[in-house]
PDB file of C-alpha atoms in Angstrom:
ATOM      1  CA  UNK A   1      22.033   7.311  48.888  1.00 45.00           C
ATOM      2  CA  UNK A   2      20.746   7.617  44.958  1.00 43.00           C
ATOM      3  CA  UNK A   3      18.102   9.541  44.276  1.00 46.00           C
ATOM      4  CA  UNK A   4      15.676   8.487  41.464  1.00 44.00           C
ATOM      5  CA  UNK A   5      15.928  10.146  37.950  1.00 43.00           C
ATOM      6  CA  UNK A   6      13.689  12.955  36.916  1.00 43.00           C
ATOM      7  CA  UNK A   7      10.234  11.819  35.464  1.00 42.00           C
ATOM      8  CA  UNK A   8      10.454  11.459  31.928  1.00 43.00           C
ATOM      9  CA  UNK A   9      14.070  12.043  31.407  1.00 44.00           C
ATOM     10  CA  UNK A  10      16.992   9.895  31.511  1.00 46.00           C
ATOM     11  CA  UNK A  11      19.314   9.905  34.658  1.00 46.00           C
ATOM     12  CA  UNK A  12      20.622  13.030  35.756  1.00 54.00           C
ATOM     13  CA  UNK A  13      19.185  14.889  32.506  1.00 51.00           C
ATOM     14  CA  UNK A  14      16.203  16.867  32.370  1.00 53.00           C
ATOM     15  CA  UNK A  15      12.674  15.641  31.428  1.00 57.00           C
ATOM     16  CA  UNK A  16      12.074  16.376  27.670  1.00 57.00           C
ATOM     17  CA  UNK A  17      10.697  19.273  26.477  1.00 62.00           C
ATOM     18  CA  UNK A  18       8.043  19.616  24.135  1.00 62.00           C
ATOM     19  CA  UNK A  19      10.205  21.421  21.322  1.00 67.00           C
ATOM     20  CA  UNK A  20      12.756  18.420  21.942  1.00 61.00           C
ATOM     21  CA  UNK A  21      10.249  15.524  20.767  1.00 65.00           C
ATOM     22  CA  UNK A  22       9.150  17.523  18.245  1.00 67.00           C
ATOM     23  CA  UNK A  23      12.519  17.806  16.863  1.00 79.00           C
ATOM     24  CA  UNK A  24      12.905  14.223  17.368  1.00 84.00           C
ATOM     25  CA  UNK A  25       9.929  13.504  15.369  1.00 88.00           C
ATOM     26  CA  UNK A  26      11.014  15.496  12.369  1.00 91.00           C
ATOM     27  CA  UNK A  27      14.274  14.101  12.598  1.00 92.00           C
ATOM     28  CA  UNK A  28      12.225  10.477  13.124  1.00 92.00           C
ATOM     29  CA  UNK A  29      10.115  11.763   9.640  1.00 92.00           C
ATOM     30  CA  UNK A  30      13.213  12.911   7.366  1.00 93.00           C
ATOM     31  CA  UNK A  31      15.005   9.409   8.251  1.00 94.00           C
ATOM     32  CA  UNK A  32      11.801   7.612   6.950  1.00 94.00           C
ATOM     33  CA  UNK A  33      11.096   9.953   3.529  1.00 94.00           C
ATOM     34  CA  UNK A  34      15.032   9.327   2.758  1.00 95.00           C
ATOM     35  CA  UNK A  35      14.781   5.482   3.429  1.00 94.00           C
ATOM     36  CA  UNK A  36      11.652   5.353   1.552  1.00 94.00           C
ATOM     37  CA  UNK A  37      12.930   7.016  -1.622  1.00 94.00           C
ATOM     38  CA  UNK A  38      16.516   5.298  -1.507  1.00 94.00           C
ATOM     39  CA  UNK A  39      15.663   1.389  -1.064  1.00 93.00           C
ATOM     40  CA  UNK A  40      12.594   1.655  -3.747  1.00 92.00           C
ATOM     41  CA  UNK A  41      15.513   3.864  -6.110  1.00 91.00           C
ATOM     42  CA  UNK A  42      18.580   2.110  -4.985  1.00 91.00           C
ATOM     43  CA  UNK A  43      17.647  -1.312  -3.626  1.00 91.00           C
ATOM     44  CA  UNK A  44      18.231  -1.784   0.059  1.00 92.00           C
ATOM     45  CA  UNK A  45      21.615  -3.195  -0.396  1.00 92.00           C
ATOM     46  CA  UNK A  46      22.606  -0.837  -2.753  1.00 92.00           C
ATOM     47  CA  UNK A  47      21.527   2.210   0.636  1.00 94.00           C
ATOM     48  CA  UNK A  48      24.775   2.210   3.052  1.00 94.00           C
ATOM     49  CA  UNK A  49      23.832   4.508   6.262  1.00 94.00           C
ATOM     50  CA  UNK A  50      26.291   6.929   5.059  1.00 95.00           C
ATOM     51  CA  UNK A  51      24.865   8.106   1.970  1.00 95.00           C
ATOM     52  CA  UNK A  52      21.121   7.492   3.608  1.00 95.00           C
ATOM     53  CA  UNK A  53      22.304   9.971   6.585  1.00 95.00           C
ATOM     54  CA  UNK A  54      23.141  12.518   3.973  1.00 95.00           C
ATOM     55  CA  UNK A  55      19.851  12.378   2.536  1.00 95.00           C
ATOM     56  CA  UNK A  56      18.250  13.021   5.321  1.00 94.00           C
ATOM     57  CA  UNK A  57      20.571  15.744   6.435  1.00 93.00           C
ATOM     58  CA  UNK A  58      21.624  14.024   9.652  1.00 94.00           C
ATOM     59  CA  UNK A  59      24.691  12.623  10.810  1.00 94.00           C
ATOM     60  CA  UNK A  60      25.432   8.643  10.523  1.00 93.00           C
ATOM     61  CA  UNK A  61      24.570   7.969  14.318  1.00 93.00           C
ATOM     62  CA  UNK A  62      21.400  10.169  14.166  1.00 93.00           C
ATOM     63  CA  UNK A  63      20.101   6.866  12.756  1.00 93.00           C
ATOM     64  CA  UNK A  64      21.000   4.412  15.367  1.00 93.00           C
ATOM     65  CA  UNK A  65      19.180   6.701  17.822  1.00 93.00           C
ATOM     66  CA  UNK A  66      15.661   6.236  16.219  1.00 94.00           C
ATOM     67  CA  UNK A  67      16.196   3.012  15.245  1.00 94.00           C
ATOM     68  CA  UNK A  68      18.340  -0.285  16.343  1.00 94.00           C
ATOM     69  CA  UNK A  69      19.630  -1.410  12.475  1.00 94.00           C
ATOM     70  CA  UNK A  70      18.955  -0.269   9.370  1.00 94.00           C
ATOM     71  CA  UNK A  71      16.609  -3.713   9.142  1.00 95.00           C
ATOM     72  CA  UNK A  72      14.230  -2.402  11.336  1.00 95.00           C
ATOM     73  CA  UNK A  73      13.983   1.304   9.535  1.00 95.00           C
ATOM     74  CA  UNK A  74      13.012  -0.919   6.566  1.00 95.00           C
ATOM     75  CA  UNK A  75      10.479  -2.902   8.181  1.00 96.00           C
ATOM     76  CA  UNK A  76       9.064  -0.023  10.071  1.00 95.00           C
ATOM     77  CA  UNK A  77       8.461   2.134   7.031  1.00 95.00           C
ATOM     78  CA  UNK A  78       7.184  -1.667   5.084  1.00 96.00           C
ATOM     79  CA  UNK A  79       4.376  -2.247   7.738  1.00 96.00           C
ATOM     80  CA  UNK A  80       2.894   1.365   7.896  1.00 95.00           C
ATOM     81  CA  UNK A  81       3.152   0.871   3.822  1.00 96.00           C
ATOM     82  CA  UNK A  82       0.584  -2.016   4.002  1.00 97.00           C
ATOM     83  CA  UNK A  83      -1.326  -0.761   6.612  1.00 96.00           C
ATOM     84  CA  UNK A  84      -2.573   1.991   3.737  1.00 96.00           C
ATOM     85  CA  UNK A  85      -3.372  -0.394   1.089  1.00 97.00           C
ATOM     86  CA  UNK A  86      -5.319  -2.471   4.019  1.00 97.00           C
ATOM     87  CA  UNK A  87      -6.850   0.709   5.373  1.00 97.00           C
ATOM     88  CA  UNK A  88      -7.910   1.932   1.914  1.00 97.00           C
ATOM     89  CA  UNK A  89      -9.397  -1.636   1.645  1.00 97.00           C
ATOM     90  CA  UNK A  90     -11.437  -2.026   5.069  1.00 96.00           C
ATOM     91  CA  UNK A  91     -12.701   2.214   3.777  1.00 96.00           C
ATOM     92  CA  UNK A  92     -14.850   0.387   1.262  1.00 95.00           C
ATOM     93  CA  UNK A  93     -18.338   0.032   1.327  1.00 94.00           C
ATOM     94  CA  UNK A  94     -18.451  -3.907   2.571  1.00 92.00           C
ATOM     95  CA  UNK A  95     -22.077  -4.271   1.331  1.00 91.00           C
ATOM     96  CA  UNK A  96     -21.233  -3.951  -2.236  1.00 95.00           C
ATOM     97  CA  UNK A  97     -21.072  -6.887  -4.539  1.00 96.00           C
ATOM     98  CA  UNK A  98     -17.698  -8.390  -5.124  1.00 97.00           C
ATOM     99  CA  UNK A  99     -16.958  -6.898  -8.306  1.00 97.00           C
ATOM    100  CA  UNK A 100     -17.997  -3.365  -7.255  1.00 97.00           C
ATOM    101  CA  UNK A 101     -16.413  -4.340  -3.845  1.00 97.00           C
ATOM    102  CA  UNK A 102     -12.639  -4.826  -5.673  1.00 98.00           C
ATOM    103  CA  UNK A 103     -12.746  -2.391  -8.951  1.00 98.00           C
ATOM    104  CA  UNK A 104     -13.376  -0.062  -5.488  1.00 97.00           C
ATOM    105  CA  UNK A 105     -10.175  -1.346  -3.812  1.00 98.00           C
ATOM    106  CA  UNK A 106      -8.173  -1.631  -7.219  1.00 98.00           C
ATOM    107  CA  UNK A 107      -9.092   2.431  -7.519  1.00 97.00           C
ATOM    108  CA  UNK A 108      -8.546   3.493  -4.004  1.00 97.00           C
ATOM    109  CA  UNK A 109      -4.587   1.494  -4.151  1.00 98.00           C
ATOM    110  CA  UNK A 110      -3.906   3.305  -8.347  1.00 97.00           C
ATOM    111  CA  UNK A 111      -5.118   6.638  -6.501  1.00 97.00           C
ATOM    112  CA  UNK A 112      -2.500   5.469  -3.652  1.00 97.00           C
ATOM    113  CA  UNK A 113      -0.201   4.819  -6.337  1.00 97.00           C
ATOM    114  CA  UNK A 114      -0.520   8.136  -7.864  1.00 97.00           C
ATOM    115  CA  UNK A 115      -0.029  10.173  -4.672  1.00 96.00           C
ATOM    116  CA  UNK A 116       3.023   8.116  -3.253  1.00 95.00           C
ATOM    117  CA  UNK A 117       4.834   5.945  -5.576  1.00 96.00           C
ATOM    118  CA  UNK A 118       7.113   4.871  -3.400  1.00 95.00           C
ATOM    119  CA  UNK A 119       5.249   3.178  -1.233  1.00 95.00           C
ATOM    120  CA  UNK A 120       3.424   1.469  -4.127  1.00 95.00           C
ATOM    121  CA  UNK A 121       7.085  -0.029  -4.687  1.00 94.00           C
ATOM    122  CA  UNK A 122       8.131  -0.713  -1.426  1.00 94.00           C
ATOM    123  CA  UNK A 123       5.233  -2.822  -0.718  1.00 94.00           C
ATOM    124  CA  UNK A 124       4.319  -4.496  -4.205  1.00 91.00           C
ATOM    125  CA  UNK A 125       7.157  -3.810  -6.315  1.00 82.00           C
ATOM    126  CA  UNK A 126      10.664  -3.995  -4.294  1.00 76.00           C
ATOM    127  CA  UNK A 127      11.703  -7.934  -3.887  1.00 82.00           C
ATOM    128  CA  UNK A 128      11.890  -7.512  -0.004  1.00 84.00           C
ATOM    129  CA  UNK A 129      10.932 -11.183   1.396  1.00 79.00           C
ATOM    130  CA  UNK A 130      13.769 -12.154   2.919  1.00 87.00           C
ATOM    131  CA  UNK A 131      14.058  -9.095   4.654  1.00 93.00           C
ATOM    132  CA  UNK A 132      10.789  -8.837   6.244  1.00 94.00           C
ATOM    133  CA  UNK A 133      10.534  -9.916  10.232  1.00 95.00           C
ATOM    134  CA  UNK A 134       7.611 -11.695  11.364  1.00 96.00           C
ATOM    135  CA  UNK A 135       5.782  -8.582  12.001  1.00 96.00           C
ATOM    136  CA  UNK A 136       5.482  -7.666   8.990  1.00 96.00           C
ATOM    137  CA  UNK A 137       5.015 -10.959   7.053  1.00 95.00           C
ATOM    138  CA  UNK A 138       2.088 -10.591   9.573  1.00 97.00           C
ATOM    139  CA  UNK A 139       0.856  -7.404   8.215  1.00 97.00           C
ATOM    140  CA  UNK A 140       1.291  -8.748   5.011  1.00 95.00           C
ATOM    141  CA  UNK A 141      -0.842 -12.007   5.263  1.00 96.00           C
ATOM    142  CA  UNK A 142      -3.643  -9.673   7.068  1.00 97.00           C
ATOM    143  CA  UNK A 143      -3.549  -7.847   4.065  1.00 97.00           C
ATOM    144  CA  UNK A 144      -3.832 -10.757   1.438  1.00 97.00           C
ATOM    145  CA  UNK A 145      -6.594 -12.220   3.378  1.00 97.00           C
ATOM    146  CA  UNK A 146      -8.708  -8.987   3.607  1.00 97.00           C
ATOM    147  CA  UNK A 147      -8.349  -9.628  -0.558  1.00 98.00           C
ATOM    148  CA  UNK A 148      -8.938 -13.593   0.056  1.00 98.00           C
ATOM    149  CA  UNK A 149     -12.319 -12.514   2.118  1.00 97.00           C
ATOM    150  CA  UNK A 150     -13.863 -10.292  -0.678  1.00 97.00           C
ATOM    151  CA  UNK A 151     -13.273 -12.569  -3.445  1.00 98.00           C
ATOM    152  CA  UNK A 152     -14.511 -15.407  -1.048  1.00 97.00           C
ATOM    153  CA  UNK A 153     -17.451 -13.825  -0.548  1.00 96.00           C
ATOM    154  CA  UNK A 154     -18.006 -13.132  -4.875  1.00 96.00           C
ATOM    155  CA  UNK A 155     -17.245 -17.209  -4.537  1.00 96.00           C
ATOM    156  CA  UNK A 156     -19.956 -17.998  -2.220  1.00 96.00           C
ATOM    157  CA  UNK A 157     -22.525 -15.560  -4.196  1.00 95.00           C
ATOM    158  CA  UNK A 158     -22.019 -17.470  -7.733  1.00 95.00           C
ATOM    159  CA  UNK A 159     -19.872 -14.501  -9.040  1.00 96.00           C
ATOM    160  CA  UNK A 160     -16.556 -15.779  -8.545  1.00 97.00           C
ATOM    161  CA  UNK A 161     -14.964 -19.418 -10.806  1.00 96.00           C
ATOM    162  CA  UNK A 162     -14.932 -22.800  -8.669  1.00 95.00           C
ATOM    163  CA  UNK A 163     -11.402 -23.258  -7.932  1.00 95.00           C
ATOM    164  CA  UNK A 164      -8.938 -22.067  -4.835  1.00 97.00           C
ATOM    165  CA  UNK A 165      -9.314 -18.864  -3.424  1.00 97.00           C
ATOM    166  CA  UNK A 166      -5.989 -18.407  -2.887  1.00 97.00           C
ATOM    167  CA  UNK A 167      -5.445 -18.852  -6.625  1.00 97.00           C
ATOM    168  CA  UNK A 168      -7.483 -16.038  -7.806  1.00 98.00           C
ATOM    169  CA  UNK A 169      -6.076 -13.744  -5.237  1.00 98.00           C
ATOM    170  CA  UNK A 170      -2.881 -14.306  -6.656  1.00 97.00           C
ATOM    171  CA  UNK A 171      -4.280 -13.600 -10.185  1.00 97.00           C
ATOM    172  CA  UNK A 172      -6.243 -10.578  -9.284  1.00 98.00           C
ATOM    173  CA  UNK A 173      -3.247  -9.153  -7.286  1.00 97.00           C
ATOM    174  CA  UNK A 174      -1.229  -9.704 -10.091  1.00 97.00           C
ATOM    175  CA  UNK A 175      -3.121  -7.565 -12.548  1.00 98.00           C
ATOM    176  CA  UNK A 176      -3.593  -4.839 -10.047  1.00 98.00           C
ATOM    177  CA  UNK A 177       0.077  -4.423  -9.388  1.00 97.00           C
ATOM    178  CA  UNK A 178       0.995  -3.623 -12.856  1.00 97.00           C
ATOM    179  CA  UNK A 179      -1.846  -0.963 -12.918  1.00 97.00           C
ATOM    180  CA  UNK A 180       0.041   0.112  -9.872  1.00 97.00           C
ATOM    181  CA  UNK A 181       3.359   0.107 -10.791  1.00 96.00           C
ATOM    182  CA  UNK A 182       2.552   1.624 -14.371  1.00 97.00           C
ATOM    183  CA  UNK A 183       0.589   4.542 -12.347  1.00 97.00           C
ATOM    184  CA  UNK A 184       3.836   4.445  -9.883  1.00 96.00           C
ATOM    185  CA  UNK A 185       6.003   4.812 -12.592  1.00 95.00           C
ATOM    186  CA  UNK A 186       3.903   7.854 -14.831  1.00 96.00           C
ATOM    187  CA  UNK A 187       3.727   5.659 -17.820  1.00 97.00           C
ATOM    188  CA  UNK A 188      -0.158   5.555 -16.865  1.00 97.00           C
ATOM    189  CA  UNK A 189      -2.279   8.414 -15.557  1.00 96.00           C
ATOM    190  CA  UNK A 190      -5.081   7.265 -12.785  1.00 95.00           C
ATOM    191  CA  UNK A 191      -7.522   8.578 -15.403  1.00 93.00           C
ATOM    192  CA  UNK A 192      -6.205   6.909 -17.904  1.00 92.00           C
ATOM    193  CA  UNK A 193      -8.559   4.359 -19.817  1.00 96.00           C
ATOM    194  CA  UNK A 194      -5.360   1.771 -19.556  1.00 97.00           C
ATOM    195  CA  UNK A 195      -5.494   1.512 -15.891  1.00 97.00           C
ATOM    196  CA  UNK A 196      -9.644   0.899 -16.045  1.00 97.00           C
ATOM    197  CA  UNK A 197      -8.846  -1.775 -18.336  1.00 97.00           C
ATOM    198  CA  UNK A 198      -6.333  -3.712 -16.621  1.00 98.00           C
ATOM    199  CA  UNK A 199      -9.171  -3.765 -13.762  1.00 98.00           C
ATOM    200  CA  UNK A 200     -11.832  -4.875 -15.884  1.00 97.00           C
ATOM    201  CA  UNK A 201      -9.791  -7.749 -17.385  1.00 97.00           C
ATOM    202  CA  UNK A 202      -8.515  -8.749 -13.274  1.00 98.00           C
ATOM    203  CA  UNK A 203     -12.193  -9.518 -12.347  1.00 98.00           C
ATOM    204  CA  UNK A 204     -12.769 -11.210 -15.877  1.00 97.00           C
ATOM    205  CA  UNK A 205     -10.215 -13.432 -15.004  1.00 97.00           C
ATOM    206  CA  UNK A 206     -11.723 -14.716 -11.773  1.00 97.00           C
ATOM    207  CA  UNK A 207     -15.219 -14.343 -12.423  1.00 97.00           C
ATOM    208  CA  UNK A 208     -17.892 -16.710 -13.346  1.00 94.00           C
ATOM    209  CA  UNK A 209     -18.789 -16.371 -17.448  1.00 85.00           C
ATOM    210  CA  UNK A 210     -22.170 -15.031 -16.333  1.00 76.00           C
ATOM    211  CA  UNK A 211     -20.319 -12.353 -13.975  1.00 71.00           C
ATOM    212  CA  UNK A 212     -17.847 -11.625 -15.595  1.00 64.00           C
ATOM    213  CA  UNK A 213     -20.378  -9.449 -18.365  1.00 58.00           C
ATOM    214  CA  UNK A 214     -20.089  -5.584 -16.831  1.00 54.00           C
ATOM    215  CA  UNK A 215     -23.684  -4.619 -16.201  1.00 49.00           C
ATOM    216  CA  UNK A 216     -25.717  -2.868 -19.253  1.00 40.00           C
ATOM    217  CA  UNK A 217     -25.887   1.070 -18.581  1.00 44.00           C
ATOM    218  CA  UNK A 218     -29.699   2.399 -18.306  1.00 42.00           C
ATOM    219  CA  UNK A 219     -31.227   3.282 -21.093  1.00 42.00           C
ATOM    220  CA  UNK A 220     -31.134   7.356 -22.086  1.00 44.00           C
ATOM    221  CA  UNK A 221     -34.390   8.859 -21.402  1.00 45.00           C
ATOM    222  CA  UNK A 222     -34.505   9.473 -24.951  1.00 43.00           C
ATOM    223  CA  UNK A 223     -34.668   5.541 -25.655  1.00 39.00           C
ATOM    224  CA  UNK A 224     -37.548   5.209 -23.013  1.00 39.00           C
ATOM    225  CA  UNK A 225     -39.583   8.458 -23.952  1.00 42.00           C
ATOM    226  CA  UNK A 226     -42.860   7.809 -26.063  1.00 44.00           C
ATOM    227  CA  UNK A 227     -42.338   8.774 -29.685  1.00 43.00           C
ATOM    228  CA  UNK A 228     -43.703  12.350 -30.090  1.00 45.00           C
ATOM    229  CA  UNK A 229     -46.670  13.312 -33.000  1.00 44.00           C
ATOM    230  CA  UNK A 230     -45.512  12.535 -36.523  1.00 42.00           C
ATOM    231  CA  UNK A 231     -44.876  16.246 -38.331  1.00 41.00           C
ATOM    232  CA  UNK A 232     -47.373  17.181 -40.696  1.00 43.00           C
ATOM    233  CA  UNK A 233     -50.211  14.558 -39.170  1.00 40.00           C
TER     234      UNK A 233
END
């Protein structure tokens, strides 16, 4: 007669403890920071499990136990990537009007970009396509279509040019990934009037020749203050 295996464990071994899965997860979380910084440094060809082991401080079959190929490490760490840049998107005030709506987005990814370059080249930098399984070409198109909806909606107010939407996602995406990559790569500081620019000139591109003016600032108070008594009057 066989008797069932413990709950939570595997047969014949005892359940897992709670130091166990955390040691799992750090072991999970060193695997993913050493993948992360050797495909976006040395290409994911160029990153044999060997030498990706070592970075992490693990041996070779440490890796196999986390994950089933090396292919899905990469696309793990490539969804969770985009689902950043799409959570910093959907974080933005949807009321605003389109060009407040993506200067806000093109901000919130060069801040992104600033804090984790890595991922900034993972996910818009690193030629990955024909590595990427369906789930994340998924997570991918959700995230281009968030971009399509804004400057859809820009399209439908009058601010946006006639034309494909599709198109001028692909132009304003274009602009805002050098501004990330130059932030990425320290040749351009967030705060840096270079990185403002490159935004300005992504919604000029797109935008309708009325729209595409930035908005006058208010007048100082000086400028709107009645002129004081003339001296000696």
């Amino acid at each position: 007669m066989t008797h069932p295996p413990p709950s939570g464990g595997r047969p014949g071994g005892p359940p897992p403890t709670p130091t166990r899965k955390r040691d799992a997860k750090a072991t999970r979380d060193r695997l993913v920071r050493a993948a992360l910084e050797l495909f976006t440094s040395q290409g994911y060809h160029g990153t044999t499990t060997p030498v990706l082991a070592e970075r992490a401080g693990v041996a070779e079959g440490t890796i196999y136990r986390h994950f089933t190929s090396k292919e899905q490490l990469l696309n793990e760490i490539y969804r969770a990537g985009v689902r950043l840049f799409t959570t910093a998107l959907r974080e933005t005030a949807p009321g605003l009007p389109c060009r407040e709506r993506l200067e806000s987005i093109a901000k919130g990814w060069r801040d992104i970009a600033a804090r984790n370059p890595p991922v900034v080249r993972l996910v818009f930098v690193t030629e990955l396509r024909g590595l990427l399984d369906a789930r994340s070409r998924d997570a991918l198109k959700e995230l281009r279509e968030e971009i399509e909806k804004v400057i859809a909606s820009g399209k439908g107010a009058g601010q946006v040019r006639a034309g494909s939407v599709e198109v001028w996602a692909d132009v304003w995406l274009e602009l805002i990934r050098l501004v990330l990559q130059r932030v990425a790569d320290k040749d351009w500081a967030p705060d840096h009037s270079a990185p403002q620019l490159v935004i300005d000139s992504a919604w000029v591109a797109i935008a309708t020749a009325g729209a595409s003016v930035a908005p006058s600032p208010p007048p100082s108070p000086s400028a709107t203050s009645p002129p004081g008594p003339a001296a000696g009057g």
